[in-house]
mmCIF file of C-alpha atoms in Angstrom:
data_model
loop_
_atom_site.group_PDB
_atom_site.id
_atom_site.type_symbol
_atom_site.label_atom_id
_atom_site.label_comp_id
_atom_site.label_asym_id
_atom_site.label_seq_id
_atom_site.Cartn_x
_atom_site.Cartn_y
_atom_site.Cartn_z
ATOM 1 C CA MET A 1 0.000 0.000 0.000
ATOM 2 C CA ILE A 2 1.142 3.539 -0.622
ATOM 3 C CA GLU A 3 0.041 6.305 1.723
ATOM 4 C CA LEU A 4 0.206 10.047 1.762
ATOM 5 C CA PRO A 5 2.052 12.235 2.889
ATOM 6 C CA ILE A 6 3.440 12.965 -0.504
ATOM 7 C CA THR A 7 5.655 15.984 0.194
ATOM 8 C CA ASP A 8 8.030 14.327 2.641
ATOM 9 C CA HIS A 9 11.400 13.818 0.951
ATOM 10 C CA LYS A 10 12.066 10.968 3.389
ATOM 11 C CA LEU A 11 8.844 9.198 2.489
ATOM 12 C CA LYS A 12 9.033 5.426 2.678
ATOM 13 C CA ILE A 13 6.703 3.550 0.358
ATOM 14 C CA THR A 14 5.383 0.315 1.813
ATOM 15 C CA PRO A 15 5.459 -2.481 -0.781
ATOM 16 C CA PRO A 16 2.244 -4.341 -1.586
ATOM 17 C CA GLN A 17 1.338 -6.876 1.087
ATOM 18 C CA LYS A 18 1.333 -10.548 0.247
ATOM 19 C CA HIS A 19 -2.440 -10.819 0.143
ATOM 20 C CA PHE A 20 -2.647 -8.349 -2.736
ATOM 21 C CA VAL A 21 -3.296 -9.959 -6.110
ATOM 22 C CA LEU A 22 -0.509 -8.950 -8.439
ATOM 23 C CA PRO A 23 -0.968 -8.887 -12.221
ATOM 24 C CA SER A 24 -0.077 -12.004 -14.172
ATOM 25 C CA PRO A 25 3.181 -11.990 -16.160
ATOM 26 C CA SER A 26 1.246 -11.483 -19.403
ATOM 27 C CA ILE A 27 -0.193 -8.168 -18.194
ATOM 28 C CA SER A 28 1.973 -5.190 -17.323
ATOM 29 C CA PRO A 29 1.297 -3.482 -13.964
ATOM 30 C CA THR A 30 0.365 -0.282 -15.799
ATOM 31 C CA ALA A 31 -2.172 -2.106 -17.955
ATOM 32 C CA ALA A 32 -3.648 -3.840 -14.931
ATOM 33 C CA ALA A 33 -4.067 -0.582 -13.039
ATOM 34 C CA ALA A 34 -5.580 1.147 -16.069
ATOM 35 C CA ALA A 35 -8.269 -1.524 -16.439
ATOM 36 C CA GLN A 36 -11.730 -0.469 -15.272
ATOM 37 C CA PHE A 37 -12.435 -1.243 -11.629
ATOM 38 C CA THR A 38 -15.063 -0.259 -9.101
ATOM 39 C CA LEU A 39 -14.732 1.092 -5.608
ATOM 40 C CA ASP A 40 -15.826 -2.329 -4.331
ATOM 41 C CA ASP A 41 -12.957 -3.908 -6.282
ATOM 42 C CA LEU A 42 -10.515 -1.419 -4.807
ATOM 43 C CA LEU A 43 -11.686 -1.922 -1.222
ATOM 44 C CA ALA A 44 -11.748 -5.705 -1.618
ATOM 45 C CA SER A 45 -8.015 -5.547 -2.347
ATOM 46 C CA ILE A 46 -7.449 -3.787 1.013
ATOM 47 C CA PRO A 47 -9.204 -5.990 3.604
ATOM 48 C CA ALA A 48 -7.187 -4.441 6.447
ATOM 49 C CA LEU A 49 -7.869 -0.814 5.520
ATOM 50 C CA PRO A 50 -7.336 1.225 8.721
ATOM 51 C CA MET A 51 -10.115 3.331 10.176
ATOM 52 C CA GLN A 52 -10.310 6.950 8.996
ATOM 53 C CA THR A 53 -8.293 6.106 5.896
ATOM 54 C CA ALA A 54 -9.529 6.882 2.385
ATOM 55 C CA ALA A 55 -8.704 4.938 -0.763
ATOM 56 C CA LEU A 56 -7.994 7.214 -3.738
ATOM 57 C CA GLY A 57 -7.296 4.640 -6.433
ATOM 58 C CA ARG A 58 -4.682 2.280 -7.837
ATOM 59 C CA THR A 59 -1.185 3.308 -8.798
ATOM 60 C CA THR A 60 0.351 2.299 -12.109
ATOM 61 C CA ASP A 61 2.083 -0.595 -10.330
ATOM 62 C CA ASP A 62 -1.377 -1.755 -9.158
ATOM 63 C CA SER A 63 -0.961 -0.797 -5.490
ATOM 64 C CA PRO A 64 -3.745 1.056 -3.626
ATOM 65 C CA LEU A 65 -3.096 4.723 -2.847
ATOM 66 C CA LEU A 66 -4.349 5.678 0.628
ATOM 67 C CA PHE A 67 -5.017 8.910 2.497
ATOM 68 C CA ASP A 68 -4.686 8.672 6.296
ATOM 69 C CA LEU A 69 -6.793 11.283 8.081
ATOM 70 C CA ASN A 70 -4.737 10.800 11.243
ATOM 71 C CA ASP A 71 -1.519 12.004 9.590
ATOM 72 C CA PRO A 72 -1.501 15.800 9.146
ATOM 73 C CA HIS A 73 1.775 15.950 7.207
ATOM 74 C CA PRO A 74 0.287 16.189 3.694
ATOM 75 C CA GLY A 75 -1.662 19.298 4.643
ATOM 76 C CA ALA A 76 -4.758 20.321 2.735
ATOM 77 C CA LEU A 77 -5.246 18.680 -0.679
ATOM 78 C CA LEU A 78 -5.729 20.438 -4.016
ATOM 79 C CA ILE A 79 -7.199 18.496 -6.947
ATOM 80 C CA VAL A 80 -6.562 20.327 -10.220
ATOM 81 C CA ALA A 81 -7.446 19.420 -13.821
ATOM 82 C CA ASP A 82 -9.304 20.753 -16.834
ATOM 83 C CA ARG A 83 -13.092 20.920 -16.720
ATOM 84 C CA PHE A 84 -14.895 17.566 -16.918
ATOM 85 C CA SER A 85 -11.729 15.679 -15.986
ATOM 86 C CA GLY A 86 -12.760 13.757 -12.879
ATOM 87 C CA LYS A 87 -12.167 16.174 -9.999
ATOM 88 C CA THR A 88 -15.583 15.710 -8.407
ATOM 89 C CA GLN A 89 -15.294 11.994 -9.124
ATOM 90 C CA LEU A 90 -12.098 11.875 -7.060
ATOM 91 C CA LEU A 91 -13.756 13.784 -4.212
ATOM 92 C CA LYS A 92 -16.573 11.250 -4.251
ATOM 93 C CA THR A 93 -14.086 8.375 -4.240
ATOM 94 C CA ILE A 94 -12.573 9.783 -1.064
ATOM 95 C CA ALA A 95 -16.000 10.237 0.533
ATOM 96 C CA HIS A 96 -17.494 6.877 -0.416
ATOM 97 C CA SER A 97 -14.397 4.881 0.497
ATOM 98 C CA LEU A 98 -14.524 6.448 3.958
ATOM 99 C CA MET A 99 -18.269 5.870 4.366
ATOM 100 C CA ARG A 100 -17.865 2.176 3.524
ATOM 101 C CA ARG A 101 -15.537 1.581 6.491
ATOM 102 C CA ASN A 102 -16.433 4.311 9.016
ATOM 103 C CA ARG A 103 -19.520 5.437 10.907
ATOM 104 C CA PRO A 104 -20.783 9.065 10.962
ATOM 105 C CA TYR A 105 -19.272 9.587 14.409
ATOM 106 C CA GLU A 106 -15.869 8.716 12.898
ATOM 107 C CA VAL A 107 -15.958 10.748 9.686
ATOM 108 C CA SER A 108 -18.218 13.473 8.279
ATOM 109 C CA PHE A 109 -18.344 15.863 5.335
ATOM 110 C CA GLN A 110 -19.253 19.377 4.350
ATOM 111 C CA VAL A 111 -19.567 20.217 0.651
ATOM 112 C CA VAL A 112 -19.449 23.713 -0.830
ATOM 113 C CA SER A 113 -19.717 23.311 -4.594
ATOM 114 C CA THR A 114 -20.062 25.208 -7.831
ATOM 115 C CA HIS A 115 -22.617 22.533 -8.761
ATOM 116 C CA PRO A 116 -24.268 21.288 -5.562
ATOM 117 C CA GLU A 117 -26.787 19.319 -7.627
ATOM 118 C CA GLN A 118 -23.958 16.880 -8.413
ATOM 119 C CA TRP A 119 -24.031 15.932 -4.727
ATOM 120 C CA LYS A 120 -27.790 15.423 -4.401
ATOM 121 C CA ASN A 121 -27.523 11.618 -4.155
ATOM 122 C CA GLU A 122 -25.051 11.878 -1.289
ATOM 123 C CA GLY A 123 -27.336 14.354 0.460
ATOM 124 C CA ALA A 124 -30.349 12.086 0.000
ATOM 125 C CA LEU A 125 -28.771 8.713 0.758
ATOM 126 C CA HIS A 126 -26.071 9.659 3.263
ATOM 127 C CA ALA A 127 -27.498 12.631 5.142
ATOM 128 C CA ASP A 128 -26.051 11.321 8.407
ATOM 129 C CA TYR A 129 -22.550 11.859 6.983
ATOM 130 C CA PHE A 130 -23.123 15.130 5.091
ATOM 131 C CA SER A 131 -24.004 17.998 7.415
ATOM 132 C CA THR A 132 -23.768 20.607 4.638
ATOM 133 C CA ILE A 133 -24.164 20.558 0.858
ATOM 134 C CA THR A 134 -24.483 24.051 -0.551
ATOM 135 C CA ALA A 135 -23.462 26.301 -3.427
ATOM 136 C CA ASN A 136 -20.229 28.273 -3.281
ATOM 137 C CA TYR A 137 -22.074 31.364 -4.518
ATOM 138 C CA GLN A 138 -24.569 31.366 -1.632
ATOM 139 C CA ARG A 139 -24.058 32.830 1.822
ATOM 140 C CA ALA A 140 -24.409 29.333 3.240
ATOM 141 C CA GLY A 141 -21.080 28.479 1.588
ATOM 142 C CA ALA A 142 -19.302 31.269 3.408
ATOM 143 C CA ASP A 143 -21.056 30.286 6.640
ATOM 144 C CA ALA A 144 -19.798 26.708 6.214
ATOM 145 C CA ILE A 145 -16.208 27.981 5.939
ATOM 146 C CA LEU A 146 -16.581 30.027 9.114
ATOM 147 C CA SER A 147 -18.211 27.088 10.908
ATOM 148 C CA ALA A 148 -15.294 24.793 9.985
ATOM 149 C CA CYS A 149 -12.872 27.411 11.299
ATOM 150 C CA ASP A 150 -14.799 27.593 14.572
ATOM 151 C CA LEU A 151 -14.445 23.812 14.876
ATOM 152 C CA VAL A 152 -10.676 24.020 14.310
ATOM 153 C CA GLU A 153 -10.304 26.691 16.967
ATOM 154 C CA SER A 154 -12.396 24.666 19.393
ATOM 155 C CA ARG A 155 -10.288 21.554 18.838
ATOM 156 C CA GLN A 156 -7.089 23.532 19.273
ATOM 157 C CA HIS A 157 -8.356 24.252 22.771
ATOM 158 C CA GLY A 158 -9.117 20.594 23.448
ATOM 159 C CA ARG A 159 -12.865 20.655 22.795
ATOM 160 C CA ASN A 160 -15.216 18.991 20.269
ATOM 161 C CA ARG A 161 -12.826 16.303 19.090
ATOM 162 C CA GLY A 162 -15.601 14.313 17.421
ATOM 163 C CA SER A 163 -15.299 12.886 13.914
ATOM 164 C CA ALA A 164 -12.719 13.666 11.271
ATOM 165 C CA LEU A 165 -14.268 16.352 9.063
ATOM 166 C CA LEU A 166 -13.535 16.634 5.370
ATOM 167 C CA PHE A 167 -14.402 20.059 4.000
ATOM 168 C CA PHE A 168 -14.851 19.727 0.225
ATOM 169 C CA LEU A 169 -14.637 23.001 -1.682
ATOM 170 C CA ASP A 170 -15.613 21.685 -5.103
ATOM 171 C CA GLY A 171 -14.668 24.708 -7.226
ATOM 172 C CA ILE A 172 -12.734 27.860 -6.276
ATOM 173 C CA ASP A 173 -14.288 30.195 -8.841
ATOM 174 C CA THR A 174 -16.114 32.313 -6.245
ATOM 175 C CA LEU A 175 -13.443 32.184 -3.546
ATOM 176 C CA PRO A 176 -11.553 35.342 -4.656
ATOM 177 C CA TYR A 177 -14.825 37.288 -4.488
ATOM 178 C CA MET A 178 -15.952 36.236 -1.029
ATOM 179 C CA ASP A 179 -15.800 38.695 1.850
ATOM 180 C CA PHE A 180 -12.318 39.435 3.113
ATOM 181 C CA ASP A 181 -12.924 37.797 6.490
ATOM 182 C CA VAL A 182 -14.169 34.613 4.806
ATOM 183 C CA ARG A 183 -11.091 34.444 2.566
ATOM 184 C CA LEU A 184 -8.794 35.086 5.507
ATOM 185 C CA ASN A 185 -10.518 32.375 7.525
ATOM 186 C CA PHE A 186 -10.312 29.865 4.681
ATOM 187 C CA GLU A 187 -6.584 30.490 4.323
ATOM 188 C CA TRP A 188 -6.248 29.812 8.055
ATOM 189 C CA LEU A 189 -8.359 26.655 7.670
ATOM 190 C CA ILE A 190 -5.994 25.354 4.971
ATOM 191 C CA GLN A 191 -3.005 25.926 7.236
ATOM 192 C CA GLU A 192 -4.395 24.791 10.587
ATOM 193 C CA GLY A 193 -7.212 22.323 9.887
ATOM 194 C CA PRO A 194 -5.370 19.051 9.150
ATOM 195 C CA ALA A 195 -3.573 19.081 12.516
ATOM 196 C CA VAL A 196 -6.963 18.656 14.250
ATOM 197 C CA GLN A 197 -8.583 16.360 11.649
ATOM 198 C CA VAL A 198 -10.416 19.101 9.771
ATOM 199 C CA TRP A 199 -9.317 18.488 6.199
ATOM 200 C CA PRO A 200 -9.839 21.028 3.403
ATOM 201 C CA VAL A 201 -9.918 19.112 0.113
ATOM 202 C CA VAL A 202 -10.289 21.547 -2.765
ATOM 203 C CA SER A 203 -10.929 21.020 -6.468
ATOM 204 C CA ALA A 204 -10.113 23.640 -9.092
ATOM 205 C CA ASP A 205 -10.484 23.894 -12.848
ATOM 206 C CA SER A 206 -7.036 24.474 -14.298
ATOM 207 C CA GLU A 207 -8.001 27.661 -16.150
ATOM 208 C CA ILE A 208 -9.284 29.187 -12.894
ATOM 209 C CA ALA A 209 -6.433 27.858 -10.758
ATOM 210 C CA ILE A 210 -3.755 29.350 -13.012
ATOM 211 C CA GLN A 211 -5.351 32.772 -12.502
ATOM 212 C CA ASN A 212 -5.237 32.403 -8.711
ATOM 213 C CA PRO A 213 -1.637 31.520 -7.810
ATOM 214 C CA ARG A 214 -2.035 32.925 -4.303
ATOM 215 C CA TRP A 215 -4.570 30.231 -3.459
ATOM 216 C CA VAL A 216 -2.832 27.449 -5.352
ATOM 217 C CA ASN A 217 0.464 28.129 -3.588
ATOM 218 C CA LEU A 218 -1.138 27.444 -0.207
ATOM 219 C CA PHE A 219 -1.294 23.730 -1.094
ATOM 220 C CA ARG A 220 1.787 21.566 -0.774
ATOM 221 C CA THR A 221 -0.107 18.460 -1.866
ATOM 222 C CA ARG A 222 -1.599 18.559 -5.354
ATOM 223 C CA LEU A 223 -3.344 15.795 -7.275
ATOM 224 C CA ALA A 224 -3.257 16.683 -10.951
ATOM 225 C CA GLY A 225 -5.368 15.192 -13.735
ATOM 226 C CA PHE A 226 -5.823 15.797 -17.453
ATOM 227 C CA MET A 227 -4.657 19.243 -18.604
ATOM 228 C CA HIS A 228 -4.453 20.134 -22.265
ATOM 229 C CA ASP A 229 -2.046 23.058 -21.866
ATOM 230 C CA LYS A 230 1.417 21.839 -20.959
ATOM 231 C CA ARG A 231 2.630 25.098 -19.444
ATOM 232 C CA THR A 232 -0.434 25.302 -17.225
ATOM 233 C CA ALA A 233 0.103 21.703 -16.140
ATOM 234 C CA LYS A 234 3.742 22.353 -15.291
ATOM 235 C CA ASP A 235 2.897 25.389 -13.162
ATOM 236 C CA LEU A 236 -0.005 23.757 -11.319
ATOM 237 C CA ALA A 237 1.218 20.201 -10.839
ATOM 238 C CA LEU A 238 4.851 21.011 -9.995
ATOM 239 C CA ILE A 239 5.799 18.055 -12.173
ATOM 240 C CA ASN A 240 7.859 18.644 -15.323
ATOM 241 C CA GLN A 241 8.329 15.102 -16.556
ATOM 242 C CA LEU A 242 4.730 14.098 -17.268
ATOM 243 C CA ASP A 243 2.507 14.918 -20.225
ATOM 244 C CA PHE A 244 -0.851 15.578 -18.607
ATOM 245 C CA SER A 245 -2.482 16.037 -22.011
ATOM 246 C CA ALA A 246 -1.930 12.292 -22.566
ATOM 247 C CA PHE A 247 -3.701 11.287 -19.342
ATOM 248 C CA GLU A 248 -6.945 9.351 -19.578
ATOM 249 C CA ARG A 249 -9.468 12.097 -18.953
ATOM 250 C CA GLY A 250 -11.495 11.598 -15.809
ATOM 251 C CA ARG A 251 -9.537 8.619 -14.468
ATOM 252 C CA LYS A 252 -5.804 9.240 -14.333
ATOM 253 C CA PHE A 253 -4.061 11.564 -11.881
ATOM 254 C CA ALA A 254 -0.549 12.129 -10.593
ATOM 255 C CA VAL A 255 0.742 13.285 -7.244
ATOM 256 C CA ARG A 256 4.208 14.429 -6.230
ATOM 257 C CA ILE A 257 6.270 12.348 -3.805
ATOM 258 C CA GLY A 258 9.352 14.286 -2.790
ATOM 259 C CA ARG A 259 11.266 14.876 -6.025
ATOM 260 C CA SER A 260 9.410 12.161 -7.896
ATOM 261 C CA TRP A 261 5.758 11.509 -8.749
ATOM 262 C CA LEU A 262 3.131 8.805 -8.530
ATOM 263 C CA GLN A 263 0.474 8.146 -11.158
ATOM 264 C CA PHE A 264 -2.818 6.506 -10.257
ATOM 265 C CA TYR A 265 -6.277 5.650 -11.587
ATOM 266 C CA THR A 266 -9.598 6.288 -9.859
ATOM 267 C CA PRO A 267 -12.526 3.836 -9.715
ATOM 268 C CA GLU A 268 -15.283 4.065 -12.247
ATOM 269 C CA SER A 269 -18.577 5.736 -11.300
ATOM 270 C CA PRO A 270 -21.397 5.828 -10.363
ATOM 271 C CA PHE A 271 -21.339 5.421 -6.615
ATOM 272 C CA GLU A 272 -24.238 4.002 -4.656
#
């Protein structure tokens, strides 16, 4: 299994455990990982998945890529790619993999989205996990940011430990136009939240992200998907050696590990 953090230059990658099914000699690891698979398939390959740990996908060597909510070292996560390139799909992979193995008192979610209708099934079927699903252009979105900051401050003083909270900002297009105090609080949330299990996980269209370097530069950990423009990809992903225009749109991402990188595939949708 491979786990975040991904920015630690001393990162040690744990090799696949013996119970993992490795590809047959006639199939390359890359081809095996690229094959379609479901979230159930992914989770079945990790029977000992720890609590409060999300599964993001399979790497090109067919190992699961995990995200441990108890390890604050990665910091807040930024998912960046062109439009219609799987960013919301990756957010949902994180959410659904956690819901399969954790109860609402162990993990919960708030969603502030450019398109909240894309989250209507989660709101209807998993309301006990999702305390907020709202639009980023409504006041409720700003209120959700301030509420998450209040939770961080409370936990810093030893109160309200509760569940791990993932704060999904699914689209940053309105963020530069929010009130100054909201923007200042969100910047603080990015910096302070992970240490007390309040995790900002942000998605951004590449054309919007490249126009907002101040926000992008707050994220040490970036998961980058398909991007047609190579210069944009280089600036946003911090990876020079990969051609993101050749990525399978909507399924393939890459994440930096120290001075190297890791490519991975996400499960197919839909989620139930």
